[in-house]
Structure formats: structure tokens, C-alpha cells
Coordinates of C-alpha atoms and ligand atoms in Angstrom, one line a residue:
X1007 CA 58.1 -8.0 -4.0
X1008 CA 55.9 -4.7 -4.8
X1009 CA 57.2 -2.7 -7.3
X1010 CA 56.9 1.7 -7.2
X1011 CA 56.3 2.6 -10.5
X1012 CA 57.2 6.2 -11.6
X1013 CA 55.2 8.5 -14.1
X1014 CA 52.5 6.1 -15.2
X1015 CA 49.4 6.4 -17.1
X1016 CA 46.2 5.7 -14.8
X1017 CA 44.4 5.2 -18.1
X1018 CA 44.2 1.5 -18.1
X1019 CA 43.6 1.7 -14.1
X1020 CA 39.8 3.7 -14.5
X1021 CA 36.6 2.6 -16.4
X1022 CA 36.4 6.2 -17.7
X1023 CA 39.5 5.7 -19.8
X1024 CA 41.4 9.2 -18.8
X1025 CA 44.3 9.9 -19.7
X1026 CA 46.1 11.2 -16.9
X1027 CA 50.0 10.6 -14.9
X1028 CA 50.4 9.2 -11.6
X1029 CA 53.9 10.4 -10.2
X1030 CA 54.2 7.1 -8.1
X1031 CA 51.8 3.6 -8.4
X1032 CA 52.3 0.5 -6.6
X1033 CA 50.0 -2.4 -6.7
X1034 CA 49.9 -4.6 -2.9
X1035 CA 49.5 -7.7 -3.0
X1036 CA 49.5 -8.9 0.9
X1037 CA 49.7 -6.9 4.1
X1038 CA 53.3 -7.6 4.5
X1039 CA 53.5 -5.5 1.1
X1040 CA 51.1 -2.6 2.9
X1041 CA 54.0 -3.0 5.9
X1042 CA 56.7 -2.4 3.8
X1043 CA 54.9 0.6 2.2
X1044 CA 54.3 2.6 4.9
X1045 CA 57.2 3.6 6.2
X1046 CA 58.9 4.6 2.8
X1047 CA 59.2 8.0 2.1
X1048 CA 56.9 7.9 -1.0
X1049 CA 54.3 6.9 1.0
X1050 CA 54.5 10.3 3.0
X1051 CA 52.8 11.9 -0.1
X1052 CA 49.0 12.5 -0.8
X1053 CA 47.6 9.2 -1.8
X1054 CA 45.0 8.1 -3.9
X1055 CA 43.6 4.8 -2.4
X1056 CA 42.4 2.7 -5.8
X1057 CA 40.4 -0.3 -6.7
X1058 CA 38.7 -1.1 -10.0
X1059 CA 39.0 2.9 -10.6
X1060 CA 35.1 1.8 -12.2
X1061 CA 33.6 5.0 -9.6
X1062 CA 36.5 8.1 -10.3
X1063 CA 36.8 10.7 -12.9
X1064 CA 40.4 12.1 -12.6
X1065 CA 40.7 16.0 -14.0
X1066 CA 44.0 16.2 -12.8
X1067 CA 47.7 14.4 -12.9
X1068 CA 48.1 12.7 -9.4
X1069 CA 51.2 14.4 -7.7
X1070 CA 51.5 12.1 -5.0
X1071 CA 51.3 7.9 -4.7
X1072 CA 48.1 5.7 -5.9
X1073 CA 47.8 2.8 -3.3
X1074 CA 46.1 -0.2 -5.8
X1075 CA 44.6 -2.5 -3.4
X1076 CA 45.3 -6.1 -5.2
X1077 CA 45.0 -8.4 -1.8
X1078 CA 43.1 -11.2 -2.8
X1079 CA 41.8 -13.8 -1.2
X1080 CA 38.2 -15.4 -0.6
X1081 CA 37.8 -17.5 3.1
X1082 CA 34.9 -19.5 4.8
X1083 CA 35.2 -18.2 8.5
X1084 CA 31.8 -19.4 9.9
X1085 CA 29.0 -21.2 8.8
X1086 CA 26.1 -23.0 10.4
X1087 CA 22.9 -24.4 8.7
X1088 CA 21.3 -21.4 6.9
X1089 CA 24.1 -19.1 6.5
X1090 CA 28.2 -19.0 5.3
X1091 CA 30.6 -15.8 6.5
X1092 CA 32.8 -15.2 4.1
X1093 CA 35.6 -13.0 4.7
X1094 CA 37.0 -11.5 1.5
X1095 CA 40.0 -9.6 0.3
X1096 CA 40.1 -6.3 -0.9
X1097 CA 41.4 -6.6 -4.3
X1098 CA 38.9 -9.7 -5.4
X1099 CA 36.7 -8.5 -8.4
X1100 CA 33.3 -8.0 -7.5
X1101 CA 31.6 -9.8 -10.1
X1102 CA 33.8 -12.8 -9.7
X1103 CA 32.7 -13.0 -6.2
X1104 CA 29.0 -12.7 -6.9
X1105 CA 29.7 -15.9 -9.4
X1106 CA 31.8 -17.6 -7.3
X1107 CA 28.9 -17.6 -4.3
X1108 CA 26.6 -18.6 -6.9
X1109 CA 28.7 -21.4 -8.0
X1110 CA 28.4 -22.1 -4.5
X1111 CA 24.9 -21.8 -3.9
X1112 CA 25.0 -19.0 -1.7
X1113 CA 22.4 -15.9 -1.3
X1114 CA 22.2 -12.7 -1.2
X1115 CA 24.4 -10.9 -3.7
X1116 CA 23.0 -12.0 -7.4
X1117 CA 21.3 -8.9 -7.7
X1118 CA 24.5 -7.5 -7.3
X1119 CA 25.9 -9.0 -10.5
X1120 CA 28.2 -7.1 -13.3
X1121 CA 28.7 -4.2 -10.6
X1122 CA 32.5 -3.3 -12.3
X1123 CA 35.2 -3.0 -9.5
X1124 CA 36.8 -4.5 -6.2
X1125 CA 34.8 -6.3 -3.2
X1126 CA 37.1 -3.1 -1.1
X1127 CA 35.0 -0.7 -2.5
X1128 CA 31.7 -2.1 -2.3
X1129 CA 31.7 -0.9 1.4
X1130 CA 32.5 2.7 -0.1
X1131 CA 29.6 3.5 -1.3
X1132 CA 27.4 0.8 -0.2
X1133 CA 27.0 -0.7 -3.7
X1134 CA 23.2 -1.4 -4.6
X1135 CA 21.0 -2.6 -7.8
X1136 CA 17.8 -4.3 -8.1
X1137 CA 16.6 -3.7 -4.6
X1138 CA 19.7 -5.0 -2.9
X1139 CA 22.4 -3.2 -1.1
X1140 CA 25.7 -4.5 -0.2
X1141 CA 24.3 -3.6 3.5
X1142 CA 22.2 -6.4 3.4
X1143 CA 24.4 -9.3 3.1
X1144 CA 27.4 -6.8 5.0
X1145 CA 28.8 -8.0 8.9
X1146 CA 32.0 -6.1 8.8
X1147 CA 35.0 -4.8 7.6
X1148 CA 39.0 -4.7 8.7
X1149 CA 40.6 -1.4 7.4
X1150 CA 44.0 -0.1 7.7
X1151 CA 44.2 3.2 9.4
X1152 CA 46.6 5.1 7.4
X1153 CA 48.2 8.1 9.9
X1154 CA 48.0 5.3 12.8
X1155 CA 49.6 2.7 10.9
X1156 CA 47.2 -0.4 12.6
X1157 CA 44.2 -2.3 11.3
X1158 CA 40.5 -1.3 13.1
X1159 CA 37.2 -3.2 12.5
X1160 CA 33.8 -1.5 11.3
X1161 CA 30.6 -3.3 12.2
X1162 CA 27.5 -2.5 9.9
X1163 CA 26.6 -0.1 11.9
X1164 CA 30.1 1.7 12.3
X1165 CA 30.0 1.8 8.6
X1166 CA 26.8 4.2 8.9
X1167 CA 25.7 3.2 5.4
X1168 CA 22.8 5.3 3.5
X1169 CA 21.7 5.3 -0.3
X1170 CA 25.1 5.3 -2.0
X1171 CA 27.0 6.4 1.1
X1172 CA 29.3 5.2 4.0
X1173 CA 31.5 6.9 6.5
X1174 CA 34.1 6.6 4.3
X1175 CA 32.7 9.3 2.2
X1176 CA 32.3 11.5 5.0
X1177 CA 34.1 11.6 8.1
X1178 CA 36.4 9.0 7.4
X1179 CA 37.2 10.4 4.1
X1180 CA 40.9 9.2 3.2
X1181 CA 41.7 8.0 6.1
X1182 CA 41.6 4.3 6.1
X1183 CA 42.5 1.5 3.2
X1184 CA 39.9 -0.9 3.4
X1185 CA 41.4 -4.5 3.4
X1186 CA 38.5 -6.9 3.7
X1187 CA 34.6 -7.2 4.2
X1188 CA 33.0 -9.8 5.7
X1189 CA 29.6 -10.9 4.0
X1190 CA 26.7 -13.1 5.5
X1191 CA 25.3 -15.3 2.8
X1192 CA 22.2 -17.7 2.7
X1193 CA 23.1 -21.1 2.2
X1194 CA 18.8 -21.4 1.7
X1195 CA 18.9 -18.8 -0.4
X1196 CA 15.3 -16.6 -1.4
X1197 CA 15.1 -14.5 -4.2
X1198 CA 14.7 -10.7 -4.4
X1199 CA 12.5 -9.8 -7.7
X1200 CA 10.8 -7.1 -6.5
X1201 CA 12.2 -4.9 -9.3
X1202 CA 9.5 -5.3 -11.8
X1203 CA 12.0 -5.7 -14.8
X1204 CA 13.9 -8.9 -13.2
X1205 CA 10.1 -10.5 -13.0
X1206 CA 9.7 -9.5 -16.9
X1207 CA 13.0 -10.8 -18.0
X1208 CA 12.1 -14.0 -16.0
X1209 CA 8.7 -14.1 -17.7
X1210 CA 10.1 -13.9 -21.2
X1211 CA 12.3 -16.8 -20.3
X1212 CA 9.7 -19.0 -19.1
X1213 CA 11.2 -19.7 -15.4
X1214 CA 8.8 -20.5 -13.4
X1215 CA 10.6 -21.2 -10.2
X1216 CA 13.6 -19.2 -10.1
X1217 CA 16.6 -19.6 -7.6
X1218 CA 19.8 -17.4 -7.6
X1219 CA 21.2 -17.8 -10.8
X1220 CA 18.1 -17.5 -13.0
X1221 CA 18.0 -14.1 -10.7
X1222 CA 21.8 -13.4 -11.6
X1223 CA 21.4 -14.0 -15.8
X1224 CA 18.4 -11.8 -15.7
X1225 CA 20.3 -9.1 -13.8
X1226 CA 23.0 -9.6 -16.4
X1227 CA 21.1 -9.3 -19.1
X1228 CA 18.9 -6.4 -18.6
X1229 CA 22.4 -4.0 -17.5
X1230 CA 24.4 -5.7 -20.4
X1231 CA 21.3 -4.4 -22.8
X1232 CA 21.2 -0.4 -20.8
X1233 CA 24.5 0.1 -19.9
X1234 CA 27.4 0.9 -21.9
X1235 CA 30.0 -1.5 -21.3
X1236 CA 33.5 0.5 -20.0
X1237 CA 35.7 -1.9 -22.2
X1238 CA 34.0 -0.4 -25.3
X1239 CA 32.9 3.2 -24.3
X1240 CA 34.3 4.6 -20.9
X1241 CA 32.2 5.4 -18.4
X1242 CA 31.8 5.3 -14.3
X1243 CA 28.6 3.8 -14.7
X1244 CA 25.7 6.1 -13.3
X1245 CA 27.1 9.7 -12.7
X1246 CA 24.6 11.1 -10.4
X1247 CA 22.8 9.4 -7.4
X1248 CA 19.0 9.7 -7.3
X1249 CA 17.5 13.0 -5.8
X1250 CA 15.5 12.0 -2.5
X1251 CA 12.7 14.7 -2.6
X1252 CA 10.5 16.4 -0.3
X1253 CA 6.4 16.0 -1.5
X1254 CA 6.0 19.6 -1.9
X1255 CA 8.3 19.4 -4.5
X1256 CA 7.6 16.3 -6.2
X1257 CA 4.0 17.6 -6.5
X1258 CA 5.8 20.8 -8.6
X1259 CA 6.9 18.5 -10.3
X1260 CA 4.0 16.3 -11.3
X1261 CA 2.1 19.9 -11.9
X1262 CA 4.2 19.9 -14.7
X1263 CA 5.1 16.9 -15.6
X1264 CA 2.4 14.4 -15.8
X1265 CA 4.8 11.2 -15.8
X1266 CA 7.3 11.8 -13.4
X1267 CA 8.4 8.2 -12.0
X1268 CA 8.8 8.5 -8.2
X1269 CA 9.3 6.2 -5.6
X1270 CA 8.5 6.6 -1.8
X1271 CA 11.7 7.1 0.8
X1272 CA 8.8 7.8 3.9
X1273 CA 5.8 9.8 4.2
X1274 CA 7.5 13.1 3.1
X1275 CA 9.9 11.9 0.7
X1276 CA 10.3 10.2 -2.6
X1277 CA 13.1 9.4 -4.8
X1278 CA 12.8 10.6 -8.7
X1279 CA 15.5 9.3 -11.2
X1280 CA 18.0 11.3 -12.0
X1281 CA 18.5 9.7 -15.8
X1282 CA 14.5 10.8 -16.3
X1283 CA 15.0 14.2 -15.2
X1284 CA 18.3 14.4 -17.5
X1285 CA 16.3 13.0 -20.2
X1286 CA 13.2 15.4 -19.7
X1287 CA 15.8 18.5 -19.5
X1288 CA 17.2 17.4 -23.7
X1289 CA 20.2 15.7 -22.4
X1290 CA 20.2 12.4 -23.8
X1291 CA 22.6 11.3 -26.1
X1292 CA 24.2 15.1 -26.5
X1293 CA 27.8 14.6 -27.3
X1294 CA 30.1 17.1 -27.6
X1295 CA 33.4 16.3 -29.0
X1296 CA 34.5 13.2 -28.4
X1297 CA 32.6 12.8 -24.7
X1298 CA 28.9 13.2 -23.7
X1299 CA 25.7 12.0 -22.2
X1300 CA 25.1 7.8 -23.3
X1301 CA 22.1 7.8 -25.9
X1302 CA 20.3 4.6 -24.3
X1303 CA 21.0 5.8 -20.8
X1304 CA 20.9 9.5 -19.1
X1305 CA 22.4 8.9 -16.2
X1306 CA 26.0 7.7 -17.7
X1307 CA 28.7 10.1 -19.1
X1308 CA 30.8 8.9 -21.3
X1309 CA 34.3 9.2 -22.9
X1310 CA 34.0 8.3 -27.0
X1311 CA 37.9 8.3 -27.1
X1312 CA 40.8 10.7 -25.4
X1313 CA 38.3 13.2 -23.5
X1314 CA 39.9 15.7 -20.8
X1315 CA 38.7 14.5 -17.4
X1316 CA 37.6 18.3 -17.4
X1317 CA 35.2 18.4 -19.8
X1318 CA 33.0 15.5 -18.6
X1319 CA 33.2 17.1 -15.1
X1320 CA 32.5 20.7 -16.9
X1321 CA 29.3 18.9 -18.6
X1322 CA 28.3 17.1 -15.0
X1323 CA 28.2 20.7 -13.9
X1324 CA 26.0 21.9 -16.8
X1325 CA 23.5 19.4 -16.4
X1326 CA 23.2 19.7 -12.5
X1327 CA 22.7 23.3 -13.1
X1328 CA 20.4 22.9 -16.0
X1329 CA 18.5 20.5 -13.6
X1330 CA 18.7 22.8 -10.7
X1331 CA 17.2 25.8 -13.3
X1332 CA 14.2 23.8 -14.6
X1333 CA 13.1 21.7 -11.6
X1334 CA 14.2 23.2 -8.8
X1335 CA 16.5 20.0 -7.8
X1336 CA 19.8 19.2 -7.0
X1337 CA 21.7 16.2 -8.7
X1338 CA 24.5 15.1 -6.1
X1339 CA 27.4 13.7 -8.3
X1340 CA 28.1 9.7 -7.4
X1341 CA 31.3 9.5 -9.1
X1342 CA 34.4 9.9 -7.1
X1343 CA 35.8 13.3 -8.9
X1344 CA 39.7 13.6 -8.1
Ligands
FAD1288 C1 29.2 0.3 -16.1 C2 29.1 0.6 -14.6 C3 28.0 0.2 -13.9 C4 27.9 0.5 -12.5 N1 26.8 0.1 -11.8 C5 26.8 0.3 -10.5 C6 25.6 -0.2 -9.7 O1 24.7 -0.7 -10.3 N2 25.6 0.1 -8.4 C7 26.6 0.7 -7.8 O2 26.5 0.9 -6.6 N3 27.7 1.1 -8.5 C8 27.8 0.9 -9.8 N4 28.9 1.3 -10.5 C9 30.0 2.1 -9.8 C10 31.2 1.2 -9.3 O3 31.2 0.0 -10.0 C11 31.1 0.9 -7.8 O4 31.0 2.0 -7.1 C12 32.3 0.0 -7.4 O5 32.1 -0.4 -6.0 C13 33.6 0.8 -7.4 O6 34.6 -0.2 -7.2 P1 36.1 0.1 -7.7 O7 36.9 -1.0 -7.1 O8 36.2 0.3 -9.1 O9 36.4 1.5 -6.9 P2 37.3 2.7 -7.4 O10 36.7 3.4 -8.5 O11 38.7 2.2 -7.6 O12 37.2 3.6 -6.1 C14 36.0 4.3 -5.7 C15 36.3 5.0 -4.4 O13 36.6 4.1 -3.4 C16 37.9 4.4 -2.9 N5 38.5 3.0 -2.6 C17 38.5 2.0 -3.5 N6 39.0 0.9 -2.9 C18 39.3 1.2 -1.6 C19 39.9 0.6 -0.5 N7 40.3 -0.7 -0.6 N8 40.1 1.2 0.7 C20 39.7 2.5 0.8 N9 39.2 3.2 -0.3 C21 39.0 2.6 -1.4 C22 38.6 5.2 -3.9 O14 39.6 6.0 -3.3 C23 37.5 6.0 -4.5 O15 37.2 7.1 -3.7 C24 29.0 1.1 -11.9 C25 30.1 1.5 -12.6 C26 30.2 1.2 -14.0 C27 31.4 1.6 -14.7

């Protein structure tokens, strides 16, 4: 039986650590708890669909009812020689699920280890590190349309997935809870080190023929050693997505600045961190207060302990604007801010 909690703290429910009120929070558990939801009258109000809350900063109290999707479950529902479908519940935790095909011996998803949050987001953004992006391993998802009250399926290309984008951040903006995602895994599994620093790591270790769960430690050990770990220091893990570039300005840039890093998107485009152009504009390891810019990595905000959602979104601002003054670029914001 769900319970509606009234006038809670969402602070233990974000990675960021804010301190701020929902007026109503329920947790589902099943889609017969989603049934029973929806017609009450709480459920008329705005609502803030939630997951691992590991890709929001919340600058406000939420006056309205946050939907925390806790379905779990984790099913075989094809395989044949080379691959498994697995068709996975909203509210499983990432991470667990990258172990648990591991443990299994299936493919496609270790480079995807330690991503924070729910499988029911990964879609949301189309999760990606190390040269993998959920869209690789994705097949579909089932998602609960909320006005119509009735469950429709997304195929990949339904989902219209782009570099930390999806549908759902457009069009379909709050309009749908996403209850499952089907994944197609590789029961022969190859490895994906083409990210020079997974090689390196492997290197130092002395593995000489790698298969998924060398791939997975390395992956862990290289973001446990950059990134700040939310239990300790809260973050949302990299605040701004990666300007894609045209050539023209790229070349402004290099005019300038000899060691730009860059990588190609197609002929006319390239991608340029975000954390170095932070970095290169003084930010790094600024804090003000008790929040700031992480000292190891430029693209992470961070709470020290009781920051106003505010402030970090006041100092996103700053630095897209500083960034915007001194190379001409715009930072796009990856975080969910609500
Ligand atoms: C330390 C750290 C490292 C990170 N590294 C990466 C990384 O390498 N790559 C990467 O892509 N991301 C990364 N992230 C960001 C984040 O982990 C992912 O975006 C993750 O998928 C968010 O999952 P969540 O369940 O926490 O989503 P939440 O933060 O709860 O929600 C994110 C958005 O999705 C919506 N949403 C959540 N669940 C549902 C649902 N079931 N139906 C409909 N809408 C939903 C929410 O309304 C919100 O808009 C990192 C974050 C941290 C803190």
C-alpha cells in the first residue's frame, strides 16, 4: 500500500543534497500503485516525476506531488545465441544493473558503470561514458502517459536520442512516466576501449586480454579517482554538456589557445570540453560559501554542506556567461534545474 507523504524534505531524494519541501511524495512500487494514484485528487497537481534525483538541482519548494518511480524488477524476455533482452523496471539502480549483466556475462553496458541513478532515467537523457551511450544497447521503452492515463511504447527511434538528449527533454517534456526499458545485450560480448584512459588503466594493471569486467573496474576506478562522490560532497555529476562547435570557431579558439582538446562531431563540427574551457576561464576549485566549482573536476558544482539551490544555479549562470564573454561559446546546462 503506497503511502502520500505530506511536507517532506527532498534532501535525502537528490545527489546535490538541497534542502528543499515537497508538499506531497509518494514512492510506487507496482503499476497497480501508479493505478491507484491517478485518479486521486493529489495527483491533479503539478508533478515532479523522480528517480535517483542524481541529474536535478531544485531552487525552489515543490508545490505540487513528486511521483518516485521505485518499480523494480529485472526480466529475460528473449534471447537467442549472441544476444539477451532484458526488460527492466524503472526504479532498478543503474549501477546494480550494469553489475548484475556483468555477473551474468552480458555486454554492452560496463562502460556505463557508477552512472548514479535509476535504469528510468537512463532513457532521459540518453546516458553515456567512455564511448558508450545507452542508445547502443537501447530496443525500447513502455511509459505511462500521464493526461491519457494508458501505457505507449517508444522504439529507439521514437525516443529520437542525441548527445545527452531524448524526446523527453523536448517535446515530450512532462508528459509521460517512463516505466521500463528494454536493453539488447551481447551474450559474446566485445569490449569498447577506445577511450584512451580505459586502455592506460588496463595497461597499468597488466591485463592483456580484457573482457567486460576488467573494462567495468577500470571504468570504476578512473571516475571513483575524478569525480566527487555525491555521498560525501553533493553534486549532479557534470553540470554542463559539451559545446558541439562550428570549425570557424574552434579555429578562434586554437588562435588563442594553443591546447584546446577537441574532438570531431562531422566535417564542420567538433566538440570541446566544457570542464577545459571552465578551467581555462579561472574556475576551478572557486568556492564560495559553502558551494562551488569541484577542485579535481570543472565540470561538477558542488554543495560543501546546506547551499541554496539558488546560488549554485546563480554560479551555473556566471560561468556560462563568463564562458560566453571570453570564447564566444555557449555552455548548455545538463542538469535538470526545477
Ligand atoms: C557523480 C555523478 C556522475 C554522473 N555521471 C554521468 C555520466 O557519466 N553520464 C551521464 O549520462 N550522466 C551522469 N550523471 C547524471 C545522472 O546520473 C544521470 O543522468 C542519471 O540517468 C539520472 O538518473 P536519476 O534516476 O537520478 O534521475 P533523476 O535525477 O531522478 O531525474 C532526471 C530527470 O529525469 C526525469 N525522470 C527520472 N525518472 C523518470 C521516469 N521514470 N519517467 C519520466 N521521467 C523521469 C526527472 O523528472 C528529471 O527530469 C552523473 C551524476 C552524478 C551525481
Amino acid at each position: 500500500m503506497m503511502k502520500i507523504q505530506q511536507n517532506i524534505s527532498l534532501k535525502p531524494y537528490n545527489t546535490f543534497s538541497i534542502d528543499r519541501k515537497a508538499r506531497f511524495f509518494v514512492a510506487v512500487q507496482s503499476l497497480e500503485d501508479l493505478n491507484e494514484l491517478t485518479p486521486l485528487p493529489e495527483f491533479g497537481l503539478s508533478k515532479m516525476i523522480l528517480g535517483g534525483g542524481s541529474n536535478i538541482l531544485l531552487t525552489k519548494d515543490f508545490d505540487g506531488i513528486v511521483v518516485k518511480n521505485s518499480i523494480k524488477g529485472i526480466e529475460v524476455i528473449n534471447e537467442d545465441d549472441d544476444n539477451v533482452w532484458l526488460k527492466v523496471n524503472a526504479g532498478e539502480n543503474w549501477h546494480e544493473l550494469v553489475m548484475h549483466c556483468i555477473e551474468n556475462g552480458w555486454g554492452g553496458i560496463e562502460n556505463l558503470s557508477l552512472i548514479p541513478g535509476q535504469a528510468g532515467a537512463a532513457p532521459m537523457q540518453n546516458i553515456g561514458a567512455y564511448g558508450v551511450e545507452l542508445k547502443d544497447v537501447f530496443e525500447s521503452l513502455d511509459a505511462w502517459h500521464i493526461e491519457r492515463g494508458q501505457i505507449e511504447t517508444f522504439n529507439k527511434e521514437e525516443c529520437r536520442f542525441g548527445y545527452r538528449e531524448s524526446v523527453f527533454k523536448k517535446e515530450k517534456k512532462d508528459k509521460y512516466i517512463i516505466l521500463s526499458i528494454v536493453l539488447r545485450l551481447s551474450k559474446k560480448p566485445g569490449i569498447n576501449t577506445s577511450y584512451g584512459v580505459i586502455e592506460q588503466v588496463l595497461k597499468e594493471r597488466g591485463i592483456e586480454n580484457p573482457g567486460i569486467r576488467e573494462v567495468s573496474d577500470a571504468v570504476i576506478s578512473i571516475r571513483q579517482s575524478k569525480l566527487p562522490d555525491p555521498a560525501k560532497i553533493g553534486n549532479a555529476g557534470s553540470f554542463f554538456k559539451n559545446p558541439e562547435v562550428s570549425k570557424e570557431v574552434f579555429l578562434k579558439v586554437k588562435s588563442q589557445f594553443e591546447d584546446v582538446p577537441s574532438y570531431p562531431i562531422d566535417e564542420n563540427t567538433v566538440k570541446i570540453p566544457a570542464g577545459w574551457l571552465i578551467e581555462k576561464a579561472g574556475w576551478k576549485g572557486r568556492t564560495f560559501d559553502n558551494y562551488g566549482v569541484h577542485a579535481h573536476q570543472a565540470l561538477v558544482l558542488v554543495n560543501y554542506g546546506g547551499a541554496d539551490g539558488n546560488a549554485i544555479k546563480q554560479l551555473a549562470f556566471d560561468i556560462k556567461a563568463d564562458i560566453e564573454f571570453k570564447f564566444g561559446i555557449e555552455l548548455t546546462p545538463e542538469v535538470n534545474i526545477i
